[in-house]
């Protein structure tokens, strides 16, 4: 059994909700319009359920967790704009076949714990928040009521890159610069300001937290403490990285907190040269612990 903790699929209801909008983010046909970015032609096949089921089968994925595409900026919209899109995403995600589960999402421009609790209690695996809402002490204080909900329900948090913002450059620029910077900041912000308030919260950072853990030597050199540098409840998912980065991360934090994430349809599951036992740990053992699926896996 393989578990992929990071995929995206736009259901028909979510697509229609984007098409009903006239301001970013919105879809015109299959052309995506975002603030500060050139129009992007979405490939409908990327969000075709039959195609995704075949993709998962071919890659040995028995359970895939889908999440909202946070770079769209939905979570940062005013509540009246955000929640119709969030509701459409939630409805579509819960309608997927049993080989999928989903991360819930929440509006971060005006935090609403009651409405987020209602969403979580419908059967989501946990909550995804954009890294852009978790960049510093102020951001973590703002979303603390949402993290309290997760703690009370023993559910994990998934931190995903948020909007890249306006920038000129090659097509790969957002993924290589702002996304990585956001994840790096969110990793250290959670360590400094989030973990003290939420000591037992399981947190998973997309794209290996922008390789933030590799900077632990610099942290120490600049006055930080090495104590607690390996946080057993702070997980790192592998999307868009391969053996070299994954191997380096495991040498700093160990293999026990690395989990498989593909970011499908934008990338494929990572492969390493670390051996079958470690592949099994990354693709099954560790995600099972992150998601508290131990009983479900052994039934």
PDB file of C-alpha atoms in Angstrom:
ATOM      1  CA  UNK A   1       0.000   0.000   0.000  1.00  0.00           C
ATOM      2  CA  UNK A   2       1.298   3.470  -0.880  1.00  0.00           C
ATOM      3  CA  UNK A   3      -0.017   6.767   0.507  1.00  0.00           C
ATOM      4  CA  UNK A   4       0.480  10.047  -1.341  1.00  0.00           C
ATOM      5  CA  UNK A   5      -0.276  12.953   1.010  1.00  0.00           C
ATOM      6  CA  UNK A   6      -0.239  15.684  -1.652  1.00  0.00           C
ATOM      7  CA  UNK A   7      -2.332  15.713  -4.813  1.00  0.00           C
ATOM      8  CA  UNK A   8      -4.688  18.187  -6.485  1.00  0.00           C
ATOM      9  CA  UNK A   9      -7.783  17.472  -8.515  1.00  0.00           C
ATOM     10  CA  UNK A  10     -10.400  20.025  -9.508  1.00  0.00           C
ATOM     11  CA  UNK A  11     -13.857  18.518  -9.404  1.00  0.00           C
ATOM     12  CA  UNK A  12     -16.652  19.757 -11.673  1.00  0.00           C
ATOM     13  CA  UNK A  13     -18.248  21.782  -8.882  1.00  0.00           C
ATOM     14  CA  UNK A  14     -15.012  23.581  -8.085  1.00  0.00           C
ATOM     15  CA  UNK A  15     -14.364  24.315 -11.741  1.00  0.00           C
ATOM     16  CA  UNK A  16     -17.846  25.790 -12.098  1.00  0.00           C
ATOM     17  CA  UNK A  17     -17.347  27.914  -8.977  1.00  0.00           C
ATOM     18  CA  UNK A  18     -14.170  29.359 -10.510  1.00  0.00           C
ATOM     19  CA  UNK A  19     -16.016  30.005 -13.797  1.00  0.00           C
ATOM     20  CA  UNK A  20     -18.758  31.943 -12.017  1.00  0.00           C
ATOM     21  CA  UNK A  21     -16.224  34.525 -10.885  1.00  0.00           C
ATOM     22  CA  UNK A  22     -15.228  37.638 -12.842  1.00  0.00           C
ATOM     23  CA  UNK A  23     -12.191  38.604 -10.757  1.00  0.00           C
ATOM     24  CA  UNK A  24      -9.088  36.529  -9.955  1.00  0.00           C
ATOM     25  CA  UNK A  25      -8.954  33.720  -9.263  1.00  0.00           C
ATOM     26  CA  UNK A  26     -11.297  32.650 -12.045  1.00  0.00           C
ATOM     27  CA  UNK A  27     -11.530  30.352 -15.030  1.00  0.00           C
ATOM     28  CA  UNK A  28     -12.584  31.403 -18.510  1.00  0.00           C
ATOM     29  CA  UNK A  29     -13.139  28.050 -20.157  1.00  0.00           C
ATOM     30  CA  UNK A  30      -9.906  26.370 -19.102  1.00  0.00           C
ATOM     31  CA  UNK A  31      -7.852  29.573 -18.938  1.00  0.00           C
ATOM     32  CA  UNK A  32      -6.897  30.399 -15.356  1.00  0.00           C
ATOM     33  CA  UNK A  33      -6.561  34.038 -14.326  1.00  0.00           C
ATOM     34  CA  UNK A  34      -4.657  34.947 -11.154  1.00  0.00           C
ATOM     35  CA  UNK A  35      -3.568  38.267  -9.715  1.00  0.00           C
ATOM     36  CA  UNK A  36      -0.173  39.346 -10.992  1.00  0.00           C
ATOM     37  CA  UNK A  37       0.330  36.352 -13.303  1.00  0.00           C
ATOM     38  CA  UNK A  38      -0.125  35.732 -17.007  1.00  0.00           C
ATOM     39  CA  UNK A  39      -3.196  33.663 -18.002  1.00  0.00           C
ATOM     40  CA  UNK A  40      -2.480  29.949 -17.694  1.00  0.00           C
ATOM     41  CA  UNK A  41      -3.969  27.235 -19.874  1.00  0.00           C
ATOM     42  CA  UNK A  42      -5.112  24.387 -17.640  1.00  0.00           C
ATOM     43  CA  UNK A  43      -5.030  20.906 -19.149  1.00  0.00           C
ATOM     44  CA  UNK A  44      -8.452  19.318 -18.432  1.00  0.00           C
ATOM     45  CA  UNK A  45      -6.835  15.864 -18.456  1.00  0.00           C
ATOM     46  CA  UNK A  46      -4.888  16.838 -15.342  1.00  0.00           C
ATOM     47  CA  UNK A  47      -8.165  16.904 -13.414  1.00  0.00           C
ATOM     48  CA  UNK A  48      -9.890  13.943 -15.070  1.00  0.00           C
ATOM     49  CA  UNK A  49     -10.745  11.388 -12.398  1.00  0.00           C
ATOM     50  CA  UNK A  50     -10.254   8.308 -14.580  1.00  0.00           C
ATOM     51  CA  UNK A  51      -6.853   9.552 -15.653  1.00  0.00           C
ATOM     52  CA  UNK A  52      -5.862  10.175 -12.034  1.00  0.00           C
ATOM     53  CA  UNK A  53      -6.999   6.739 -10.934  1.00  0.00           C
ATOM     54  CA  UNK A  54      -4.771   5.258 -13.623  1.00  0.00           C
ATOM     55  CA  UNK A  55      -1.877   7.484 -12.544  1.00  0.00           C
ATOM     56  CA  UNK A  56      -2.221   6.326  -8.952  1.00  0.00           C
ATOM     57  CA  UNK A  57      -2.458   2.672  -9.952  1.00  0.00           C
ATOM     58  CA  UNK A  58       0.649   2.957 -12.132  1.00  0.00           C
ATOM     59  CA  UNK A  59       2.612   4.519  -9.275  1.00  0.00           C
ATOM     60  CA  UNK A  60       1.461   2.136  -6.563  1.00  0.00           C
ATOM     61  CA  UNK A  61      -0.657   4.748  -4.782  1.00  0.00           C
ATOM     62  CA  UNK A  62      -3.552   3.124  -2.932  1.00  0.00           C
ATOM     63  CA  UNK A  63      -4.599   6.240  -1.015  1.00  0.00           C
ATOM     64  CA  UNK A  64      -4.173   9.824  -2.223  1.00  0.00           C
ATOM     65  CA  UNK A  65      -4.901  12.942  -0.213  1.00  0.00           C
ATOM     66  CA  UNK A  66      -6.145  15.841  -2.314  1.00  0.00           C
ATOM     67  CA  UNK A  67      -5.952  19.464  -1.310  1.00  0.00           C
ATOM     68  CA  UNK A  68      -6.973  22.885  -2.509  1.00  0.00           C
ATOM     69  CA  UNK A  69      -4.471  24.573  -4.821  1.00  0.00           C
ATOM     70  CA  UNK A  70      -3.374  27.285  -2.366  1.00  0.00           C
ATOM     71  CA  UNK A  71      -1.402  29.301  -4.970  1.00  0.00           C
ATOM     72  CA  UNK A  72      -4.826  30.285  -6.347  1.00  0.00           C
ATOM     73  CA  UNK A  73      -5.139  32.545  -3.313  1.00  0.00           C
ATOM     74  CA  UNK A  74      -8.631  31.370  -2.356  1.00  0.00           C
ATOM     75  CA  UNK A  75      -7.884  31.263   1.387  1.00  0.00           C
ATOM     76  CA  UNK A  76      -6.717  34.887   1.367  1.00  0.00           C
ATOM     77  CA  UNK A  77      -9.885  36.253  -0.285  1.00  0.00           C
ATOM     78  CA  UNK A  78     -12.472  38.128   1.806  1.00  0.00           C
ATOM     79  CA  UNK A  79     -14.831  35.632   3.464  1.00  0.00           C
ATOM     80  CA  UNK A  80     -17.721  36.359   1.101  1.00  0.00           C
ATOM     81  CA  UNK A  81     -15.510  35.424  -1.847  1.00  0.00           C
ATOM     82  CA  UNK A  82     -13.513  32.667  -0.187  1.00  0.00           C
ATOM     83  CA  UNK A  83     -16.195  30.473   1.329  1.00  0.00           C
ATOM     84  CA  UNK A  84     -18.226  29.733  -1.832  1.00  0.00           C
ATOM     85  CA  UNK A  85     -15.022  28.423  -3.433  1.00  0.00           C
ATOM     86  CA  UNK A  86     -14.014  26.565  -0.272  1.00  0.00           C
ATOM     87  CA  UNK A  87     -17.473  24.992   0.008  1.00  0.00           C
ATOM     88  CA  UNK A  88     -17.312  23.901  -3.641  1.00  0.00           C
ATOM     89  CA  UNK A  89     -13.877  22.395  -3.072  1.00  0.00           C
ATOM     90  CA  UNK A  90     -15.045  20.589   0.078  1.00  0.00           C
ATOM     91  CA  UNK A  91     -18.148  19.155  -1.602  1.00  0.00           C
ATOM     92  CA  UNK A  92     -16.143  17.890  -4.556  1.00  0.00           C
ATOM     93  CA  UNK A  93     -13.356  16.429  -2.446  1.00  0.00           C
ATOM     94  CA  UNK A  94     -15.795  14.487  -0.278  1.00  0.00           C
ATOM     95  CA  UNK A  95     -17.453  13.031  -3.388  1.00  0.00           C
ATOM     96  CA  UNK A  96     -14.265  11.353  -4.638  1.00  0.00           C
ATOM     97  CA  UNK A  97     -13.918   7.544  -4.554  1.00  0.00           C
ATOM     98  CA  UNK A  98     -12.667   5.773  -1.394  1.00  0.00           C
ATOM     99  CA  UNK A  99      -9.087   5.667  -2.705  1.00  0.00           C
ATOM    100  CA  UNK A 100      -8.981   9.415  -2.029  1.00  0.00           C
ATOM    101  CA  UNK A 101      -9.164  11.439   1.141  1.00  0.00           C
ATOM    102  CA  UNK A 102      -8.817  15.186   1.439  1.00  0.00           C
ATOM    103  CA  UNK A 103      -7.398  18.051   3.442  1.00  0.00           C
ATOM    104  CA  UNK A 104      -9.961  20.660   4.450  1.00  0.00           C
ATOM    105  CA  UNK A 105      -9.216  24.336   3.821  1.00  0.00           C
ATOM    106  CA  UNK A 106     -10.135  27.564   5.594  1.00  0.00           C
ATOM    107  CA  UNK A 107     -10.387  31.277   4.998  1.00  0.00           C
ATOM    108  CA  UNK A 108      -7.400  33.043   6.600  1.00  0.00           C
ATOM    109  CA  UNK A 109      -8.419  36.644   5.874  1.00  0.00           C
ATOM    110  CA  UNK A 110     -11.066  36.313   8.609  1.00  0.00           C
ATOM    111  CA  UNK A 111     -10.543  33.171  10.677  1.00  0.00           C
ATOM    112  CA  UNK A 112     -13.816  31.369  11.426  1.00  0.00           C
ATOM    113  CA  UNK A 113     -13.207  28.446  13.816  1.00  0.00           C
ATOM    114  CA  UNK A 114     -16.867  27.385  13.912  1.00  0.00           C
ATOM    115  CA  UNK A 115     -17.205  27.103  10.144  1.00  0.00           C
ATOM    116  CA  UNK A 116     -13.843  25.361   9.867  1.00  0.00           C
ATOM    117  CA  UNK A 117     -14.874  22.910  12.585  1.00  0.00           C
ATOM    118  CA  UNK A 118     -18.014  22.051  10.613  1.00  0.00           C
ATOM    119  CA  UNK A 119     -15.864  21.275   7.581  1.00  0.00           C
ATOM    120  CA  UNK A 120     -13.357  19.179   9.530  1.00  0.00           C
ATOM    121  CA  UNK A 121     -16.104  17.150  11.158  1.00  0.00           C
ATOM    122  CA  UNK A 122     -17.384  15.970   7.777  1.00  0.00           C
ATOM    123  CA  UNK A 123     -14.508  13.496   7.551  1.00  0.00           C
ATOM    124  CA  UNK A 124     -11.444  15.361   6.336  1.00  0.00           C
ATOM    125  CA  UNK A 125      -7.995  13.988   7.100  1.00  0.00           C
ATOM    126  CA  UNK A 126      -6.810  17.308   8.505  1.00  0.00           C
ATOM    127  CA  UNK A 127      -6.491  20.959   7.549  1.00  0.00           C
ATOM    128  CA  UNK A 128      -4.334  22.598   4.898  1.00  0.00           C
ATOM    129  CA  UNK A 129      -3.215  26.202   5.341  1.00  0.00           C
ATOM    130  CA  UNK A 130      -1.133  28.313   2.954  1.00  0.00           C
ATOM    131  CA  UNK A 131       2.412  29.004   4.088  1.00  0.00           C
ATOM    132  CA  UNK A 132       1.716  32.686   3.398  1.00  0.00           C
ATOM    133  CA  UNK A 133      -0.514  32.670   6.504  1.00  0.00           C
ATOM    134  CA  UNK A 134       2.218  31.161   8.690  1.00  0.00           C
ATOM    135  CA  UNK A 135       5.275  33.269   7.975  1.00  0.00           C
ATOM    136  CA  UNK A 136       5.751  34.850  11.401  1.00  0.00           C
ATOM    137  CA  UNK A 137       4.491  35.118  14.974  1.00  0.00           C
ATOM    138  CA  UNK A 138       1.580  37.345  13.951  1.00  0.00           C
ATOM    139  CA  UNK A 139       0.386  34.902  11.329  1.00  0.00           C
ATOM    140  CA  UNK A 140       0.570  31.925  13.655  1.00  0.00           C
ATOM    141  CA  UNK A 141      -1.295  33.837  16.365  1.00  0.00           C
ATOM    142  CA  UNK A 142      -4.051  34.658  13.851  1.00  0.00           C
ATOM    143  CA  UNK A 143      -4.608  31.026  12.858  1.00  0.00           C
ATOM    144  CA  UNK A 144      -4.018  29.581  16.339  1.00  0.00           C
ATOM    145  CA  UNK A 145      -7.765  28.909  16.850  1.00  0.00           C
ATOM    146  CA  UNK A 146      -7.688  26.673  13.758  1.00  0.00           C
ATOM    147  CA  UNK A 147      -4.664  24.796  15.067  1.00  0.00           C
ATOM    148  CA  UNK A 148      -6.493  24.353  18.371  1.00  0.00           C
ATOM    149  CA  UNK A 149      -9.305  22.643  16.437  1.00  0.00           C
ATOM    150  CA  UNK A 150      -6.807  20.192  14.982  1.00  0.00           C
ATOM    151  CA  UNK A 151      -5.249  19.519  18.373  1.00  0.00           C
ATOM    152  CA  UNK A 152      -8.654  18.811  19.908  1.00  0.00           C
ATOM    153  CA  UNK A 153      -9.481  16.369  17.096  1.00  0.00           C
ATOM    154  CA  UNK A 154      -6.010  14.798  16.874  1.00  0.00           C
ATOM    155  CA  UNK A 155      -5.795  15.822  13.207  1.00  0.00           C
ATOM    156  CA  UNK A 156      -2.694  17.050  11.344  1.00  0.00           C
ATOM    157  CA  UNK A 157      -1.922  20.346   9.637  1.00  0.00           C
ATOM    158  CA  UNK A 158      -0.615  20.429   6.061  1.00  0.00           C
ATOM    159  CA  UNK A 159       1.362  23.540   5.071  1.00  0.00           C
ATOM    160  CA  UNK A 160       1.302  24.271   1.334  1.00  0.00           C
ATOM    161  CA  UNK A 161       2.807  27.164  -0.652  1.00  0.00           C
ATOM    162  CA  UNK A 162       0.442  30.077  -1.134  1.00  0.00           C
ATOM    163  CA  UNK A 163       0.213  32.686  -3.890  1.00  0.00           C
ATOM    164  CA  UNK A 164       3.521  33.492  -5.549  1.00  0.00           C
ATOM    165  CA  UNK A 165       2.675  37.146  -6.136  1.00  0.00           C
ATOM    166  CA  UNK A 166       3.531  39.217  -9.161  1.00  0.00           C
ATOM    167  CA  UNK A 167       6.962  38.448 -10.594  1.00  0.00           C
ATOM    168  CA  UNK A 168       8.494  38.409 -14.034  1.00  0.00           C
ATOM    169  CA  UNK A 169      10.663  35.483 -14.969  1.00  0.00           C
ATOM    170  CA  UNK A 170      10.719  32.008 -16.490  1.00  0.00           C
ATOM    171  CA  UNK A 171       7.867  29.572 -15.947  1.00  0.00           C
ATOM    172  CA  UNK A 172       9.752  27.765 -13.188  1.00  0.00           C
ATOM    173  CA  UNK A 173      10.319  30.937 -11.123  1.00  0.00           C
ATOM    174  CA  UNK A 174       7.329  30.632  -8.711  1.00  0.00           C
ATOM    175  CA  UNK A 175       8.139  27.023  -7.816  1.00  0.00           C
ATOM    176  CA  UNK A 176      11.834  27.699  -7.280  1.00  0.00           C
ATOM    177  CA  UNK A 177      11.817  31.067  -5.531  1.00  0.00           C
ATOM    178  CA  UNK A 178       8.645  32.280  -3.732  1.00  0.00           C
ATOM    179  CA  UNK A 179       7.308  28.793  -2.943  1.00  0.00           C
ATOM    180  CA  UNK A 180      10.636  27.719  -1.458  1.00  0.00           C
ATOM    181  CA  UNK A 181      10.998  30.982   0.481  1.00  0.00           C
ATOM    182  CA  UNK A 182       7.491  30.634   1.897  1.00  0.00           C
ATOM    183  CA  UNK A 183       8.062  27.077   3.060  1.00  0.00           C
ATOM    184  CA  UNK A 184      11.438  27.943   4.581  1.00  0.00           C
ATOM    185  CA  UNK A 185       9.870  30.796   6.560  1.00  0.00           C
ATOM    186  CA  UNK A 186       6.868  28.717   7.649  1.00  0.00           C
ATOM    187  CA  UNK A 187       9.147  25.926   8.937  1.00  0.00           C
ATOM    188  CA  UNK A 188      11.162  28.243  11.166  1.00  0.00           C
ATOM    189  CA  UNK A 189       8.151  30.327  12.191  1.00  0.00           C
ATOM    190  CA  UNK A 190       6.346  27.211  13.371  1.00  0.00           C
ATOM    191  CA  UNK A 191       9.453  26.065  15.226  1.00  0.00           C
ATOM    192  CA  UNK A 192       9.847  29.434  16.969  1.00  0.00           C
ATOM    193  CA  UNK A 193       6.226  30.491  17.529  1.00  0.00           C
ATOM    194  CA  UNK A 194       3.878  27.617  16.706  1.00  0.00           C
ATOM    195  CA  UNK A 195       5.375  24.646  18.485  1.00  0.00           C
ATOM    196  CA  UNK A 196       5.397  26.263  21.959  1.00  0.00           C
ATOM    197  CA  UNK A 197       1.609  26.761  21.799  1.00  0.00           C
ATOM    198  CA  UNK A 198       0.862  23.485  19.994  1.00  0.00           C
ATOM    199  CA  UNK A 199       3.373  21.000  21.456  1.00  0.00           C
ATOM    200  CA  UNK A 200       1.650  17.848  20.177  1.00  0.00           C
ATOM    201  CA  UNK A 201       0.278  19.013  16.834  1.00  0.00           C
ATOM    202  CA  UNK A 202       1.374  16.927  13.866  1.00  0.00           C
ATOM    203  CA  UNK A 203       2.427  19.204  11.007  1.00  0.00           C
ATOM    204  CA  UNK A 204       3.436  18.268   7.464  1.00  0.00           C
ATOM    205  CA  UNK A 205       5.369  20.739   5.314  1.00  0.00           C
ATOM    206  CA  UNK A 206       5.152  20.447   1.534  1.00  0.00           C
ATOM    207  CA  UNK A 207       8.249  20.271  -0.691  1.00  0.00           C
ATOM    208  CA  UNK A 208      10.568  19.305   2.184  1.00  0.00           C
ATOM    209  CA  UNK A 209       9.836  22.697   3.805  1.00  0.00           C
ATOM    210  CA  UNK A 210      11.899  24.345   1.091  1.00  0.00           C
ATOM    211  CA  UNK A 211      14.906  22.391   2.448  1.00  0.00           C
ATOM    212  CA  UNK A 212      14.760  24.536   5.595  1.00  0.00           C
ATOM    213  CA  UNK A 213      16.051  21.757   7.900  1.00  0.00           C
ATOM    214  CA  UNK A 214      19.357  21.759   6.013  1.00  0.00           C
ATOM    215  CA  UNK A 215      20.047  25.180   7.528  1.00  0.00           C
ATOM    216  CA  UNK A 216      20.287  23.879  11.099  1.00  0.00           C
ATOM    217  CA  UNK A 217      24.062  24.507  11.156  1.00  0.00           C
ATOM    218  CA  UNK A 218      23.474  28.150  10.254  1.00  0.00           C
ATOM    219  CA  UNK A 219      20.757  28.327  12.918  1.00  0.00           C
ATOM    220  CA  UNK A 220      23.252  27.186  15.534  1.00  0.00           C
ATOM    221  CA  UNK A 221      25.993  29.475  14.216  1.00  0.00           C
ATOM    222  CA  UNK A 222      23.657  32.465  14.495  1.00  0.00           C
ATOM    223  CA  UNK A 223      22.636  31.779  18.060  1.00  0.00           C
ATOM    224  CA  UNK A 224      19.851  29.233  17.721  1.00  0.00           C
ATOM    225  CA  UNK A 225      19.700  26.093  19.805  1.00  0.00           C
ATOM    226  CA  UNK A 226      20.242  22.589  18.466  1.00  0.00           C
ATOM    227  CA  UNK A 227      17.947  21.265  21.163  1.00  0.00           C
ATOM    228  CA  UNK A 228      14.796  19.859  19.592  1.00  0.00           C
ATOM    229  CA  UNK A 229      16.174  20.223  16.063  1.00  0.00           C
ATOM    230  CA  UNK A 230      14.521  16.899  15.232  1.00  0.00           C
ATOM    231  CA  UNK A 231      10.813  17.337  15.871  1.00  0.00           C
ATOM    232  CA  UNK A 232       9.122  13.920  15.595  1.00  0.00           C
ATOM    233  CA  UNK A 233       5.762  15.564  14.822  1.00  0.00           C
ATOM    234  CA  UNK A 234       7.068  17.857  12.051  1.00  0.00           C
ATOM    235  CA  UNK A 235       6.858  15.917   8.783  1.00  0.00           C
ATOM    236  CA  UNK A 236       8.360  16.734   5.402  1.00  0.00           C
ATOM    237  CA  UNK A 237       6.767  15.650   2.138  1.00  0.00           C
ATOM    238  CA  UNK A 238       8.809  15.028  -0.962  1.00  0.00           C
ATOM    239  CA  UNK A 239       6.991  16.737  -3.864  1.00  0.00           C
ATOM    240  CA  UNK A 240       9.226  17.819  -6.766  1.00  0.00           C
ATOM    241  CA  UNK A 241      12.387  16.518  -5.097  1.00  0.00           C
ATOM    242  CA  UNK A 242      14.366  13.356  -5.714  1.00  0.00           C
ATOM    243  CA  UNK A 243      17.090  11.241  -4.201  1.00  0.00           C
ATOM    244  CA  UNK A 244      19.689  13.954  -3.654  1.00  0.00           C
ATOM    245  CA  UNK A 245      17.484  16.271  -1.599  1.00  0.00           C
ATOM    246  CA  UNK A 246      15.654  13.472   0.225  1.00  0.00           C
ATOM    247  CA  UNK A 247      18.928  11.809   1.187  1.00  0.00           C
ATOM    248  CA  UNK A 248      20.298  15.114   2.500  1.00  0.00           C
ATOM    249  CA  UNK A 249      17.143  15.775   4.552  1.00  0.00           C
ATOM    250  CA  UNK A 250      17.201  12.319   6.133  1.00  0.00           C
ATOM    251  CA  UNK A 251      20.775  12.903   7.282  1.00  0.00           C
ATOM    252  CA  UNK A 252      19.555  15.913   9.285  1.00  0.00           C
ATOM    253  CA  UNK A 253      16.136  14.870  10.616  1.00  0.00           C
ATOM    254  CA  UNK A 254      16.130  11.109  10.021  1.00  0.00           C
ATOM    255  CA  UNK A 255      13.864   9.127   7.743  1.00  0.00           C
ATOM    256  CA  UNK A 256      11.030   8.831  10.275  1.00  0.00           C
ATOM    257  CA  UNK A 257       9.472  12.202   9.391  1.00  0.00           C
ATOM    258  CA  UNK A 258       9.713  12.056   5.583  1.00  0.00           C
ATOM    259  CA  UNK A 259       6.461  11.239   3.754  1.00  0.00           C
ATOM    260  CA  UNK A 260       5.608  10.691   0.112  1.00  0.00           C
ATOM    261  CA  UNK A 261       3.901  13.542  -1.713  1.00  0.00           C
ATOM    262  CA  UNK A 262       3.737  13.881  -5.481  1.00  0.00           C
ATOM    263  CA  UNK A 263       1.909  17.193  -6.080  1.00  0.00           C
ATOM    264  CA  UNK A 264       0.105  15.415  -8.954  1.00  0.00           C
ATOM    265  CA  UNK A 265      -0.776  16.472 -11.614  1.00  0.00           C
ATOM    266  CA  UNK A 266       2.233  18.790 -11.550  1.00  0.00           C
ATOM    267  CA  UNK A 267       4.856  16.157 -10.713  1.00  0.00           C
ATOM    268  CA  UNK A 268       5.281  12.424 -10.099  1.00  0.00           C
ATOM    269  CA  UNK A 269       6.089  10.566  -6.865  1.00  0.00           C
ATOM    270  CA  UNK A 270       9.714  10.853  -5.827  1.00  0.00           C
ATOM    271  CA  UNK A 271      12.080   7.930  -6.083  1.00  0.00           C
ATOM    272  CA  UNK A 272      15.192   7.474  -3.976  1.00  0.00           C
ATOM    273  CA  UNK A 273      18.209   5.182  -3.980  1.00  0.00           C
ATOM    274  CA  UNK A 274      17.822   4.509  -0.256  1.00  0.00           C
ATOM    275  CA  UNK A 275      16.519   0.958  -0.571  1.00  0.00           C
ATOM    276  CA  UNK A 276      13.194  -0.841  -0.410  1.00  0.00           C
ATOM    277  CA  UNK A 277      12.811  -0.612   3.366  1.00  0.00           C
ATOM    278  CA  UNK A 278      13.172   3.180   3.367  1.00  0.00           C
ATOM    279  CA  UNK A 279      10.879   3.523   0.362  1.00  0.00           C
ATOM    280  CA  UNK A 280       8.282   1.567   2.341  1.00  0.00           C
ATOM    281  CA  UNK A 281       8.754   3.796   5.358  1.00  0.00           C
ATOM    282  CA  UNK A 282       8.379   6.996   3.352  1.00  0.00           C
ATOM    283  CA  UNK A 283       5.396   5.796   1.318  1.00  0.00           C
ATOM    284  CA  UNK A 284       3.476   3.896   4.007  1.00  0.00           C
ATOM    285  CA  UNK A 285       4.794   3.771   7.580  1.00  0.00           C
ATOM    286  CA  UNK A 286       5.362   7.485   8.051  1.00  0.00           C
ATOM    287  CA  UNK A 287       2.178   8.700   6.282  1.00  0.00           C
ATOM    288  CA  UNK A 288       0.193   6.198   8.350  1.00  0.00           C
ATOM    289  CA  UNK A 289       1.570   7.757  11.521  1.00  0.00           C
ATOM    290  CA  UNK A 290       1.048  11.327  10.276  1.00  0.00           C
ATOM    291  CA  UNK A 291      -2.599  10.602   9.483  1.00  0.00           C
ATOM    292  CA  UNK A 292      -3.252   8.259  12.446  1.00  0.00           C
ATOM    293  CA  UNK A 293      -4.342   5.483  10.109  1.00  0.00           C
ATOM    294  CA  UNK A 294      -2.752   2.603  12.030  1.00  0.00           C
ATOM    295  CA  UNK A 295      -6.026   0.843  12.760  1.00  0.00           C
ATOM    296  CA  UNK A 296      -7.372   1.384   9.249  1.00  0.00           C
ATOM    297  CA  UNK A 297      -4.223  -0.015   7.635  1.00  0.00           C
ATOM    298  CA  UNK A 298      -4.292  -3.182   9.712  1.00  0.00           C
ATOM    299  CA  UNK A 299      -8.012  -3.925   9.326  1.00  0.00           C
TER     300      UNK A 299
END
